[in-house]
Coordinates of C-alpha atoms in Angstrom, one line a residue:
Chain A
M264 CA 25.1 -10.2 -43.3
K265 CA 22.8 -7.4 -43.2
L266 CA 21.9 -5.1 -40.3
L267 CA 19.3 -2.3 -39.9
I268 CA 20.2 0.3 -37.2
I269 CA 17.1 2.2 -36.1
E270 CA 18.2 5.0 -33.8
D271 CA 17.1 8.6 -33.8
E272 CA 20.4 10.2 -32.6
P273 CA 22.6 10.8 -35.5
A274 CA 26.1 10.7 -33.7
L275 CA 25.0 7.3 -32.0
R276 CA 23.7 6.0 -35.3
K277 CA 26.7 6.9 -37.2
G278 CA 29.0 5.3 -34.5
M279 CA 27.2 1.9 -34.5
A280 CA 27.2 1.8 -38.4
D281 CA 30.8 2.7 -38.6
Y282 CA 32.0 0.1 -36.1
L283 CA 29.7 -2.7 -37.3
S284 CA 30.5 -2.0 -41.0
S285 CA 34.1 -2.5 -40.1
Q286 CA 33.1 -5.9 -38.8
Q287 CA 32.0 -7.1 -42.5
Y288 CA 28.3 -6.3 -41.8
L289 CA 26.1 -4.5 -44.3
C290 CA 24.7 -1.7 -42.3
E291 CA 21.5 0.2 -43.2
V292 CA 20.2 2.9 -41.1
A293 CA 16.9 4.7 -40.2
G294 CA 16.4 7.8 -38.0
D295 CA 12.7 7.8 -37.6
Y296 CA 9.6 5.5 -37.3
D297 CA 8.5 5.9 -40.8
T298 CA 11.6 5.1 -42.5
A299 CA 12.3 2.2 -40.3
L300 CA 8.8 0.8 -41.1
E301 CA 9.5 1.3 -45.0
K302 CA 12.7 -0.6 -44.6
I303 CA 11.3 -3.4 -42.4
D304 CA 8.5 -3.9 -45.0
L305 CA 10.6 -3.9 -48.0
Y306 CA 13.9 -5.8 -46.9
S307 CA 14.7 -8.4 -44.4
Y308 CA 17.8 -8.2 -42.1
D309 CA 19.9 -10.6 -40.1
C310 CA 19.5 -8.4 -37.2
I311 CA 17.9 -5.2 -36.4
V312 CA 19.1 -2.9 -33.8
L313 CA 16.1 -1.1 -32.4
D314 CA 15.8 2.1 -30.3
L315 CA 12.5 2.4 -28.4
M316 CA 11.8 6.1 -28.4
L317 CA 11.8 7.3 -31.9
P318 CA 10.3 10.4 -33.6
G319 CA 6.9 9.3 -35.0
G320 CA 6.4 6.3 -32.9
N321 CA 7.5 3.7 -30.5
G322 CA 10.0 1.0 -31.2
L323 CA 7.8 -1.7 -29.7
D324 CA 5.3 -1.0 -32.4
L325 CA 7.8 -1.7 -35.0
L326 CA 8.4 -5.0 -33.2
K327 CA 4.8 -6.0 -33.2
T328 CA 4.7 -5.1 -37.1
L329 CA 7.7 -7.3 -37.7
K330 CA 6.2 -10.3 -35.8
R331 CA 2.9 -9.9 -37.4
A332 CA 4.4 -10.2 -40.8
N333 CA 6.3 -13.4 -39.5
K334 CA 9.5 -11.9 -40.4
L335 CA 12.5 -13.7 -39.1
D336 CA 15.0 -10.8 -38.5
G337 CA 16.6 -11.0 -35.2
V338 CA 16.0 -8.0 -32.9
I339 CA 18.2 -6.3 -30.2
I340 CA 16.5 -3.5 -28.5
I341 CA 18.8 -0.6 -27.3
S342 CA 17.1 1.6 -24.8
A343 CA 18.0 4.5 -22.5
R344 CA 15.5 3.2 -20.1
N345 CA 16.5 0.5 -17.8
E346 CA 13.0 -0.4 -16.9
L347 CA 12.3 -4.0 -16.1
E348 CA 8.8 -3.5 -17.7
D349 CA 10.1 -2.3 -21.1
K350 CA 12.7 -5.2 -21.0
I351 CA 9.9 -7.9 -20.4
A352 CA 7.5 -6.2 -22.9
G353 CA 10.3 -6.2 -25.5
L354 CA 11.3 -9.8 -24.9
Q355 CA 7.6 -10.9 -24.9
L356 CA 7.0 -9.4 -28.2
G357 CA 9.8 -11.4 -29.7
A358 CA 12.9 -9.2 -29.3
D359 CA 16.1 -11.4 -28.9
D360 CA 18.0 -9.3 -26.6
Y361 CA 17.9 -6.0 -24.6
L362 CA 20.9 -3.6 -24.0
T363 CA 20.8 -0.4 -21.9
K364 CA 22.5 2.8 -23.1
P365 CA 25.2 3.6 -22.7
F366 CA 26.8 0.5 -24.0
H367 CA 30.3 -0.4 -25.7
L368 CA 30.2 -1.1 -29.2
S369 CA 32.2 -4.1 -28.7
E370 CA 29.4 -5.4 -26.5
L371 CA 26.7 -4.6 -29.0
S372 CA 28.8 -6.5 -31.5
V373 CA 29.0 -9.6 -29.4
R374 CA 25.2 -9.6 -28.7
I375 CA 24.6 -9.2 -32.3
S376 CA 26.8 -12.0 -33.4
A377 CA 25.1 -14.3 -30.6
I378 CA 21.7 -13.5 -32.1
I379 CA 22.8 -14.2 -35.7
R380 CA 24.5 -17.5 -34.6
R381 CA 21.3 -18.4 -32.8
R382 CA 19.1 -17.8 -35.7
S383 CA 21.1 -18.9 -38.5
L384 CA 19.7 -21.9 -40.3
Q385 CA 22.9 -23.2 -41.3
G386 CA 23.7 -24.1 -37.8
S387 CA 27.1 -22.3 -37.7
N388 CA 27.6 -22.7 -34.1
T389 CA 31.5 -22.3 -34.5
L390 CA 33.7 -19.3 -34.5
V391 CA 36.9 -19.8 -36.3
F392 CA 39.9 -17.4 -35.8
E393 CA 43.3 -18.7 -37.3
E394 CA 43.9 -22.0 -35.7
L395 CA 41.3 -21.5 -33.0
T396 CA 37.8 -22.8 -33.1
L397 CA 35.0 -22.2 -30.6
D398 CA 32.0 -24.2 -30.5
T399 CA 29.4 -21.8 -29.2
I400 CA 26.9 -24.5 -28.2
A401 CA 29.2 -26.7 -26.1
K402 CA 31.2 -23.6 -25.2
T403 CA 34.5 -25.4 -25.8
V404 CA 37.6 -24.3 -27.7
S405 CA 40.2 -26.1 -29.6
V406 CA 43.5 -25.4 -31.1
H407 CA 44.4 -27.4 -34.2
D408 CA 41.3 -29.7 -33.3
A409 CA 42.9 -30.3 -29.9
P410 CA 40.7 -29.4 -27.0
V411 CA 41.9 -26.6 -24.6
L412 CA 40.5 -26.3 -21.0
L413 CA 39.3 -23.0 -20.2
T414 CA 37.2 -21.5 -17.4
R415 CA 33.9 -20.0 -18.3
K416 CA 35.2 -16.5 -17.9
E417 CA 38.3 -17.3 -20.1
Y418 CA 36.1 -18.8 -22.8
E419 CA 33.6 -15.7 -22.7
L420 CA 36.8 -13.5 -22.9
L421 CA 38.2 -15.2 -25.9
M422 CA 34.9 -15.1 -27.7
Y423 CA 34.6 -11.4 -26.9
F424 CA 37.9 -10.9 -28.5
I425 CA 37.1 -13.1 -31.5
V426 CA 33.8 -11.4 -32.3
N427 CA 35.7 -8.0 -31.9
K428 CA 38.8 -9.0 -33.8
N429 CA 41.1 -6.2 -35.0
R430 CA 39.3 -3.9 -32.7
V431 CA 40.6 -2.2 -29.6
V432 CA 38.5 -3.5 -26.8
S433 CA 38.6 -1.3 -23.5
K434 CA 39.1 -2.9 -20.1
N435 CA 35.9 -1.5 -19.0
A436 CA 33.9 -3.0 -21.6
I437 CA 35.6 -6.5 -20.9
A438 CA 34.7 -6.1 -17.1
G439 CA 31.2 -5.1 -18.0
H440 CA 30.7 -8.1 -20.3
L441 CA 32.2 -10.5 -17.8
W442 CA 30.9 -9.2 -14.5
G443 CA 28.0 -6.8 -15.5
D444 CA 27.8 -3.1 -15.4
D445 CA 27.3 -2.9 -11.6
M446 CA 30.5 -4.6 -10.7
D447 CA 32.9 -1.7 -10.1
V448 CA 35.5 -3.4 -8.2
A449 CA 36.9 -4.3 -11.6
D450 CA 38.0 -0.7 -12.2
N451 CA 40.2 -0.4 -9.3
Y452 CA 42.4 -3.4 -9.7
D453 CA 43.9 -4.4 -12.9
F454 CA 42.7 -8.1 -12.3
I455 CA 41.5 -8.5 -15.8
Y456 CA 45.0 -8.7 -16.7
A457 CA 45.3 -11.8 -14.7
H458 CA 42.6 -13.4 -16.8
I459 CA 44.2 -12.3 -20.0
K460 CA 47.6 -13.6 -19.0
N461 CA 46.0 -17.0 -18.1
L462 CA 44.2 -17.2 -21.3
R463 CA 47.1 -16.3 -23.4
K464 CA 49.4 -18.8 -21.4
K465 CA 46.7 -21.7 -22.1
L466 CA 46.5 -20.9 -25.9
V467 CA 50.1 -20.6 -26.4
Q468 CA 50.6 -23.8 -24.5
A469 CA 48.0 -25.6 -26.7
G470 CA 50.1 -24.4 -29.6
A471 CA 48.2 -21.3 -30.7
G472 CA 49.9 -18.1 -31.7
D473 CA 50.1 -15.1 -29.5
Y474 CA 47.5 -12.9 -31.0
L475 CA 46.5 -10.7 -28.0
Q476 CA 48.1 -7.3 -27.5
S477 CA 47.9 -4.7 -24.9
I478 CA 47.0 -1.3 -26.1
Y479 CA 48.2 1.8 -24.2
G480 CA 47.1 0.4 -21.0
M481 CA 43.3 1.0 -22.0
G482 CA 42.5 -2.2 -23.6
Y483 CA 43.5 -5.2 -25.8
K484 CA 43.3 -6.2 -29.3
L485 CA 43.1 -9.5 -31.1
T486 CA 44.9 -9.5 -34.3
A487 CA 46.1 -12.2 -36.7
K488 CA 49.8 -12.0 -37.2
Chain B
M103 CA -11.6 14.2 23.1
K104 CA -13.8 14.3 20.1
L105 CA -14.7 17.7 18.5
F106 CA -18.4 17.3 19.1
A107 CA -18.0 16.0 22.7
Q108 CA -15.8 19.1 23.4
Y109 CA -18.4 21.4 21.8
N110 CA -21.3 19.5 23.6
R111 CA -19.5 19.9 27.0
L112 CA -19.1 23.8 26.5
N113 CA -22.6 24.2 25.3
I114 CA -24.2 22.2 28.0
L115 CA -22.1 24.0 30.6
A116 CA -23.3 27.5 29.1
T117 CA -26.8 26.4 28.7
I118 CA -27.0 25.2 32.4
S119 CA -25.2 28.2 33.8
I120 CA -27.6 30.6 31.8
F121 CA -30.5 28.5 33.0
V122 CA -29.5 28.8 36.7
V123 CA -28.9 32.4 36.4
G124 CA -32.2 32.8 34.7
S125 CA -34.0 30.8 37.4
C126 CA -32.4 32.9 40.3
T127 CA -33.2 36.0 38.4
F128 CA -36.8 34.9 37.8
Y129 CA -37.2 33.9 41.5
I130 CA -35.8 37.0 43.0
L131 CA -38.0 39.2 40.7
L132 CA -41.0 37.0 41.5
R133 CA -40.5 37.2 45.1
Y134 CA -39.8 40.9 45.1
I135 CA -43.1 41.5 43.4
L136 CA -45.1 39.0 45.8
V137 CA -43.4 40.7 48.9
K138 CA -44.5 44.0 47.6
E139 CA -48.1 42.9 47.1
M140 CA -48.2 41.3 50.6
D141 CA -46.7 44.5 52.0
N142 CA -49.5 46.5 50.3
S143 CA -52.2 44.2 51.9
L144 CA -50.3 44.6 55.2
R145 CA -50.5 48.4 54.8
S146 CA -54.2 48.3 54.2
E147 CA -54.8 46.1 57.2
Q148 CA -52.9 49.0 59.2
Q149 CA -55.3 51.6 57.6
E150 CA -58.3 49.5 58.6
I151 CA -57.0 49.2 62.3
T152 CA -56.2 52.8 62.3
Q153 CA -59.7 53.7 61.0
Y154 CA -61.2 51.4 63.5
V155 CA -59.2 53.1 66.5
Y156 CA -60.3 56.5 65.1
E157 CA -63.9 55.6 65.1
H158 CA -64.2 53.3 68.3
H159 CA -61.2 54.6 70.3
A160 CA -60.5 51.0 70.9
L161 CA -58.4 48.3 69.3
P162 CA -60.3 45.7 67.3
E163 CA -60.8 42.3 68.7
I164 CA -58.1 39.9 68.0
N165 CA -59.3 37.1 65.9
N166 CA -56.2 35.3 64.7
T167 CA -56.5 32.8 61.9
R168 CA -53.9 31.0 59.7
E169 CA -54.1 33.8 57.3
Q170 CA -53.4 36.7 59.6
R171 CA -52.3 37.4 63.0
N172 CA -52.6 40.4 65.2
I173 CA -50.6 41.3 68.4
Y174 CA -51.0 44.4 70.4
F175 CA -48.8 45.4 73.3
K176 CA -48.5 48.5 75.3
N177 CA -45.3 50.2 74.5
T178 CA -44.0 53.5 73.4
N179 CA -42.5 54.2 70.0
K180 CA -41.2 50.8 68.6
K181 CA -39.6 51.2 65.2
E182 CA -42.2 51.1 62.7
G183 CA -41.7 49.1 59.2
F184 CA -41.9 45.7 57.5
A185 CA -39.9 42.5 58.5
T186 CA -39.7 38.9 57.5
L187 CA -39.1 36.2 60.1
N188 CA -39.8 32.7 61.3
Y189 CA -41.7 32.0 64.4
D190 CA -40.4 29.4 66.7
G191 CA -41.6 26.0 66.1
E192 CA -43.1 26.9 62.6
D193 CA -41.7 26.1 59.3
D194 CA -43.3 29.0 57.2
A195 CA -41.9 32.4 57.2
Y196 CA -44.1 35.5 58.0
R197 CA -44.3 38.9 56.7
E198 CA -45.1 41.3 59.4
I199 CA -45.8 45.2 59.8
T200 CA -45.0 47.0 62.9
F201 CA -46.5 50.4 63.6
N202 CA -47.3 52.7 66.7
L203 CA -51.0 53.6 67.6
T204 CA -52.4 55.7 70.5
V205 CA -55.6 54.3 71.9
G206 CA -57.4 56.2 74.7
G207 CA -54.3 58.1 75.3
N208 CA -52.1 55.0 75.7
P209 CA -49.4 54.1 73.3
Y210 CA -49.6 50.8 71.7
V211 CA -47.5 48.9 69.3
V212 CA -49.5 46.9 66.8
V213 CA -47.9 44.1 64.8
V214 CA -49.8 42.4 61.9
S215 CA -48.4 39.3 60.3
K216 CA -49.2 37.1 57.3
P217 CA -47.5 33.8 56.4
M218 CA -45.4 33.6 53.2
D219 CA -46.9 30.3 51.9
G220 CA -47.3 31.4 48.2
I221 CA -43.6 32.5 48.0
E222 CA -42.4 29.2 49.6
L223 CA -44.5 27.3 47.0
L224 CA -42.9 29.5 44.3
Q225 CA -39.4 28.7 45.3
H226 CA -40.0 25.0 45.4
F227 CA -41.8 25.2 42.0
I228 CA -39.0 27.1 40.3
L229 CA -36.4 24.9 41.8
L230 CA -38.2 21.7 40.5
V231 CA -38.7 23.2 36.9
T232 CA -34.8 24.1 36.9
I233 CA -33.8 20.6 37.7
A234 CA -36.3 19.2 35.3
M235 CA -34.9 21.4 32.6
I236 CA -31.3 20.8 33.2
G237 CA -32.2 16.9 33.0
L238 CA -34.0 17.4 29.8
I239 CA -31.1 19.4 28.3
L240 CA -28.6 16.7 29.1
L241 CA -30.9 14.0 27.7
T242 CA -31.5 15.9 24.6
A243 CA -27.6 16.4 24.3
L244 CA -27.0 12.7 24.8
L245 CA -29.6 11.8 22.0
I246 CA -28.3 14.4 19.6
N247 CA -24.7 13.2 20.3
R248 CA -25.7 9.7 19.4
R249 CA -27.4 10.7 16.4
I250 CA -24.6 12.8 15.1
L251 CA -21.9 10.4 15.8
N252 CA -23.7 7.7 14.1
G253 CA -25.1 9.7 11.3
L254 CA -23.9 13.1 10.8
W255 CA -20.3 12.6 11.3
R256 CA -20.1 9.3 9.2
P257 CA -18.9 10.9 6.0
F258 CA -16.1 12.2 8.1
Y259 CA -15.1 8.8 9.1
Q260 CA -15.4 7.4 5.9
T261 CA -13.0 10.1 4.3
V262 CA -10.6 9.2 7.1
S263 CA -10.5 5.7 6.4
Q264 CA -10.2 6.1 2.7
I265 CA -7.3 8.6 3.1
K266 CA -5.6 6.0 5.5
S267 CA -5.7 3.4 2.7
Y268 CA -4.4 5.8 0.2
N269 CA -1.2 4.8 -1.5
L270 CA 0.4 7.1 -4.0
S271 CA 2.2 4.3 -5.8
T272 CA -0.8 2.2 -6.5
P273 CA -2.5 3.5 -9.7
D274 CA -6.1 3.5 -8.2
I275 CA -7.3 6.9 -7.4
I276 CA -9.7 7.7 -4.5
E277 CA -12.8 9.7 -5.4
L278 CA -14.4 11.0 -2.1
P279 CA -18.1 11.4 -2.5
A280 CA -20.1 14.6 -2.0
T281 CA -22.3 14.6 1.2
D282 CA -25.3 16.5 2.5
I283 CA -23.1 18.5 4.9
A284 CA -21.4 21.5 3.3
E285 CA -18.2 21.2 5.4
F286 CA -17.5 17.7 4.6
T287 CA -18.2 18.1 0.9
L288 CA -15.7 21.0 1.1
L289 CA -13.3 18.7 2.9
N290 CA -13.8 16.0 0.4
N291 CA -13.5 18.3 -2.6
S292 CA -10.5 20.0 -1.2
L293 CA -8.8 16.5 -0.6
N294 CA -9.8 15.5 -4.0
V295 CA -8.1 18.4 -5.6
M296 CA -5.0 17.9 -3.3
M297 CA -4.8 14.1 -4.2
G298 CA -5.2 14.8 -7.9
K299 CA -2.3 17.4 -7.6
V300 CA -0.1 15.0 -5.7
Q301 CA -0.8 12.2 -8.1
H302 CA -0.2 14.5 -10.9
D303 CA 3.2 15.5 -9.4
Y304 CA 4.1 12.1 -8.7
E305 CA 3.4 10.9 -12.2
A306 CA 5.5 14.0 -13.5
L307 CA 8.2 13.0 -11.1
K308 CA 8.2 9.3 -12.4
K309 CA 8.2 10.5 -15.9
F310 CA 11.0 12.9 -15.1
T311 CA 13.0 9.9 -13.9
G312 CA 12.5 8.2 -17.0
H313 CA 13.3 11.2 -19.0
A314 CA 16.3 12.1 -17.1
A315 CA 17.5 8.7 -17.8
H316 CA 17.0 9.0 -21.4
E317 CA 18.4 12.6 -21.7
M318 CA 21.7 11.5 -19.9
Q319 CA 22.0 8.1 -21.2
T320 CA 21.9 9.0 -24.9
P321 CA 24.8 11.6 -24.6
L322 CA 26.7 9.0 -22.7
A323 CA 26.0 6.6 -25.2
I324 CA 27.2 9.0 -27.8
I325 CA 30.5 9.8 -26.0
R326 CA 31.2 6.1 -25.2
T327 CA 30.4 5.2 -29.0
R328 CA 32.7 7.9 -30.3
L329 CA 35.6 6.8 -27.9
D330 CA 35.1 3.4 -29.0
I331 CA 35.5 4.5 -32.7
L332 CA 38.4 6.7 -31.8
M333 CA 40.1 3.9 -30.1
Q334 CA 40.4 1.9 -33.2
R335 CA 42.6 4.7 -34.8
E336 CA 46.3 3.7 -34.4
T337 CA 47.5 7.2 -35.1
V338 CA 45.0 8.8 -32.4
L339 CA 46.1 6.2 -30.0
Q340 CA 49.7 6.9 -30.4
E341 CA 49.2 10.5 -29.7
Y342 CA 46.4 10.6 -27.3
G343 CA 46.2 7.2 -25.8
Q344 CA 46.3 8.3 -22.1
D345 CA 43.7 11.0 -22.6
I346 CA 41.3 8.7 -24.3
A347 CA 42.0 6.3 -21.4
D348 CA 41.1 8.9 -18.9
I349 CA 38.0 9.9 -20.7
E350 CA 36.8 6.4 -21.2
Q351 CA 37.4 6.0 -17.3
A352 CA 35.4 9.1 -16.5
V353 CA 32.6 8.1 -18.8
Q354 CA 32.6 4.7 -17.0
R355 CA 32.2 6.4 -13.7
L356 CA 29.6 8.9 -14.9
S357 CA 27.4 6.2 -16.3
R358 CA 27.7 4.2 -13.3
L359 CA 26.8 7.1 -11.0
N360 CA 23.8 7.9 -13.3
H361 CA 22.6 4.3 -13.1
S362 CA 23.0 4.4 -9.3
L363 CA 21.0 7.5 -9.0
L364 CA 18.3 6.3 -11.1
L365 CA 18.0 3.1 -9.1
L366 CA 18.0 5.2 -5.9
T367 CA 15.2 7.4 -7.2
K368 CA 13.4 4.4 -8.4
V369 CA 13.5 2.6 -5.1
E370 CA 12.7 6.0 -3.2
N371 CA 9.5 6.3 -5.5
K372 CA 8.7 2.6 -4.7
Q373 CA 8.7 1.6 -8.3
F374 CA 9.3 -2.0 -7.4
A375 CA 6.6 -4.5 -6.5
L376 CA 7.5 -6.7 -3.5
N377 CA 5.7 -9.6 -4.7
E378 CA 8.3 -12.4 -5.1
D379 CA 9.5 -14.9 -2.5
V380 CA 13.3 -14.6 -2.7
R381 CA 15.5 -17.1 -1.2
I382 CA 18.2 -14.9 0.5
D383 CA 20.7 -17.8 1.0
E384 CA 20.6 -18.5 -2.8
V385 CA 21.2 -15.0 -3.7
I386 CA 24.1 -14.9 -1.4
N387 CA 25.6 -18.0 -2.9
D388 CA 25.2 -16.7 -6.4
K389 CA 27.0 -13.4 -5.6
C390 CA 29.9 -15.3 -3.9
I391 CA 30.3 -17.4 -7.1
E392 CA 30.0 -14.2 -9.3
F393 CA 32.8 -12.7 -7.3
A394 CA 35.0 -15.8 -6.7
E395 CA 37.6 -14.7 -9.0
I396 CA 38.1 -11.4 -7.9
L397 CA 38.2 -12.6 -4.1
Q398 CA 40.8 -15.3 -5.3
E399 CA 42.7 -12.6 -7.2
R400 CA 43.0 -10.6 -4.0
D401 CA 43.7 -13.4 -1.7
I402 CA 40.6 -12.6 0.4
I403 CA 39.4 -15.5 2.4
L404 CA 35.7 -16.0 2.1
S405 CA 33.7 -17.9 4.7
V406 CA 30.0 -18.4 4.1
S407 CA 27.5 -20.1 6.5
V408 CA 23.9 -19.6 5.5
T409 CA 20.7 -21.4 6.4
P410 CA 17.7 -21.4 3.9
F411 CA 15.6 -18.3 4.4
S412 CA 13.0 -17.0 2.1
V413 CA 11.4 -13.4 2.2
R414 CA 8.7 -11.7 0.3
F415 CA 11.0 -9.3 -1.7
H416 CA 12.2 -8.2 -5.2
R417 CA 14.9 -10.6 -6.9
Q418 CA 16.6 -7.7 -8.6
L419 CA 16.6 -5.6 -5.3
A420 CA 17.9 -8.6 -3.5
E421 CA 20.8 -9.0 -5.9
I422 CA 21.6 -5.4 -5.7
L423 CA 21.4 -5.1 -1.9
I424 CA 23.6 -8.1 -1.4
G425 CA 26.0 -7.3 -4.4
N426 CA 26.5 -3.8 -3.0
L427 CA 27.4 -5.0 0.4
L428 CA 29.7 -7.6 -1.0
N429 CA 31.2 -5.1 -3.3
N430 CA 32.2 -2.8 -0.3
A431 CA 33.5 -5.7 1.7
M432 CA 35.9 -6.4 -1.3
R433 CA 36.7 -2.9 -2.2
Y434 CA 37.7 -1.7 1.3
N435 CA 39.4 -4.9 2.1
F436 CA 43.2 -5.6 1.9
V437 CA 45.1 -8.4 0.2
G438 CA 45.0 -11.2 2.3
G439 CA 42.0 -10.0 4.3
S440 CA 38.7 -11.9 4.9
I441 CA 35.1 -11.7 4.5
D442 CA 32.7 -13.5 6.6
I443 CA 29.1 -13.9 5.6
Q444 CA 26.5 -15.4 7.8
L445 CA 22.6 -15.9 7.4
A446 CA 20.6 -17.2 10.3
G447 CA 17.1 -16.6 11.4
G448 CA 16.6 -14.1 8.8
V449 CA 19.4 -12.0 9.9
M450 CA 22.5 -11.5 7.5
S451 CA 25.7 -10.2 8.6
I452 CA 28.6 -9.4 6.2
A453 CA 31.9 -8.8 8.2
N454 CA 35.1 -7.7 6.4
T455 CA 38.6 -6.8 7.5
S456 CA 39.8 -3.3 6.5
L457 CA 42.5 -0.9 7.0
L458 CA 39.9 1.9 7.5
P459 CA 39.0 3.0 10.9
A460 CA 35.5 2.8 12.1
L461 CA 33.1 4.8 10.0
Q462 CA 30.7 7.3 11.4
H463 CA 27.5 5.3 12.3
E464 CA 25.2 8.2 11.6
R465 CA 26.8 9.1 8.2
V466 CA 27.6 5.6 7.0
F467 CA 24.4 5.3 4.9
Q468 CA 24.4 8.8 3.5
R469 CA 24.8 9.6 0.0
F470 CA 28.3 10.4 -1.1
Y471 CA 29.8 9.6 2.3
R472 CA 33.4 8.4 2.1
H473 CA 35.8 8.0 4.8
N474 CA 38.4 10.6 4.6
D475 CA 41.2 8.0 4.6
S476 CA 39.6 5.8 1.8
I477 CA 41.9 5.5 -1.2
V478 CA 39.8 3.3 -3.5
E479 CA 36.7 5.4 -4.5
G480 CA 33.3 3.9 -5.0
N481 CA 30.5 6.3 -6.2
G482 CA 29.5 6.7 -2.8
L483 CA 25.9 5.5 -3.4
G484 CA 26.4 1.9 -2.6
L485 CA 25.4 2.0 0.9
S486 CA 22.6 4.5 0.7
I487 CA 21.1 2.2 -2.1
V488 CA 21.4 -0.6 0.6
K489 CA 19.6 1.6 3.3
Q490 CA 16.9 2.9 0.8
I491 CA 16.1 -0.8 -0.3
C492 CA 15.9 -1.9 3.4
D493 CA 13.7 1.1 4.3
F494 CA 11.5 0.3 1.2
A495 CA 11.1 -3.3 2.1
S496 CA 10.8 -2.7 6.0
F497 CA 14.1 -4.3 6.7
T498 CA 16.7 -2.9 9.1
A499 CA 20.3 -2.1 8.2
A500 CA 23.0 -1.7 10.8
Y501 CA 26.6 -1.0 11.0
T502 CA 29.0 -2.0 13.7
H503 CA 33.0 -2.0 13.8
T504 CA 35.0 -4.0 16.0
D505 CA 38.7 -4.8 16.0
R506 CA 39.6 -3.8 12.4
T507 CA 36.4 -5.4 11.2
H508 CA 33.4 -3.7 9.6
I509 CA 30.2 -5.5 10.0
F510 CA 26.7 -4.9 8.2
N511 CA 23.8 -6.5 9.6
I512 CA 20.6 -6.8 7.6
N513 CA 17.4 -8.0 9.4
F514 CA 15.1 -9.5 6.8
N515 CA 12.3 -10.0 9.5
T516 CA 9.8 -7.5 8.6
P517 CA 8.6 -5.9 11.9
P518 CA 4.7 -6.3 12.1
I519 CA 2.9 -3.4 10.4
V520 CA 1.7 -1.0 13.1
L521 CA -1.7 0.8 12.0

């Protein structure tokens, strides 16, 4: 899987590239408009991470170029501007998703994986982790081919962990993913713990291994034993 | 009172006073001259009579006419001089001269009098002219007034009505035209310059908001990204786990605070268009479903009773408004407490139990206001965002407290716009 990260801020660019590379993505980076344009012209990517404000031009113009050339690359816009107009303009121009800075890398990863799944021609609508299989269209989970009944939030939670497997995912990132960034009740009570506990119980009861571990009270990690 | 009416009133008063004073002076002067003239003629009568007596040693025969009347009577030394008087039974005044004469050794007093017809006529004439002139002044003023209000002041009223319809947040800029009148052109030009500057500043402010977002969000994004990377290192976590967790938490708060401040500024700058019909009852139900798990987790009993209600609003703002209120109702609640949401006739009330005593009514919607006893901290902006959204959409927000229950009321019925 090949990604292009277009972002002018070096630290942010490197952070995204590091995190996504460790998830078996092949990452290329571009720090300005012209470099990005060149790369888009020459190669094709499974997903492009696109910042809107770039030295040398506007990210939306890159998006237009991409669509004019009938390229099939998926695009996720990352912008510091949480403006509805930008979002609408971006999505109308054919972007697949829009993420406002500051975001969690785990969230970016989940969004990218969703875009790639949606766009993949092979129709790989399943996520597999050990004996767990997720059907991302039906939004169902099975363990050893036997279905497990999860609530929607538990399903989302499991998918989040599987996409970010072997990575520590912070509780804030989980809360942001499940309830949106504006939800701040989640900070004050450790009720995410309850969700994790329920999910873990259901999976173990269905015969799956216990792959979730708590990390120093700050988050959780899904690892194969 | 209109400026011109005020000016006009002063002007007419002054003109009339000057005119009256002028007329009086004119009358007095004329009268003085005419009386002098009459006195001269009486004096020459006196000389004629004296001459006659000197030549004939007798008084001239009395031949009284309307023009002149002579009276002689024997007497000694009556006071000589002029006098003005009215004879009984006659309208006209007379001017008379009295002098002493000795005729044939006998002392006589002679009185010669003439009517003052001319002077009376003059008096009437001046009075008539004065009244006519005052009438003319008033009539002219009235005509000028009408013409000025209809014509000359029109650019002024046009300017005023254009300014009234001026709205900073709409992009169309008013260009006030030049007029024939220097003052109005000056006014319009000054207003054009002022509006241009205001518009410019407003644009700059809006840009500043966007830029501030970019400038703060990017460093925050970097911190968060690097933290996410750091978190993946087992050795770092072993040594600095708690530190990283604390930093993570602080970044979370900071980015949420930044987000809230930007939202507040955007609402303040009216950067949302109120052009959607939003079903408030649906938004309430959606939010309740969203928060269901948290409510369940905290054993908070939620009761919702809503009737369909739709209002011209902005969907995102409606979600933020109701989300923030619900958020507060949960945050300051206690385990096993309750939340009661009602919507009827366009009035929403959200009541929640809480251990906190009554909040200060005048400060509850202020930025960064928190009750001293509150342990769980929000960012202190939730309710001021609620208030700001209500102000922007002309809704009213109110807070009441009864018996350990905090109640927030939002009236979605927009009051009629008073122009």
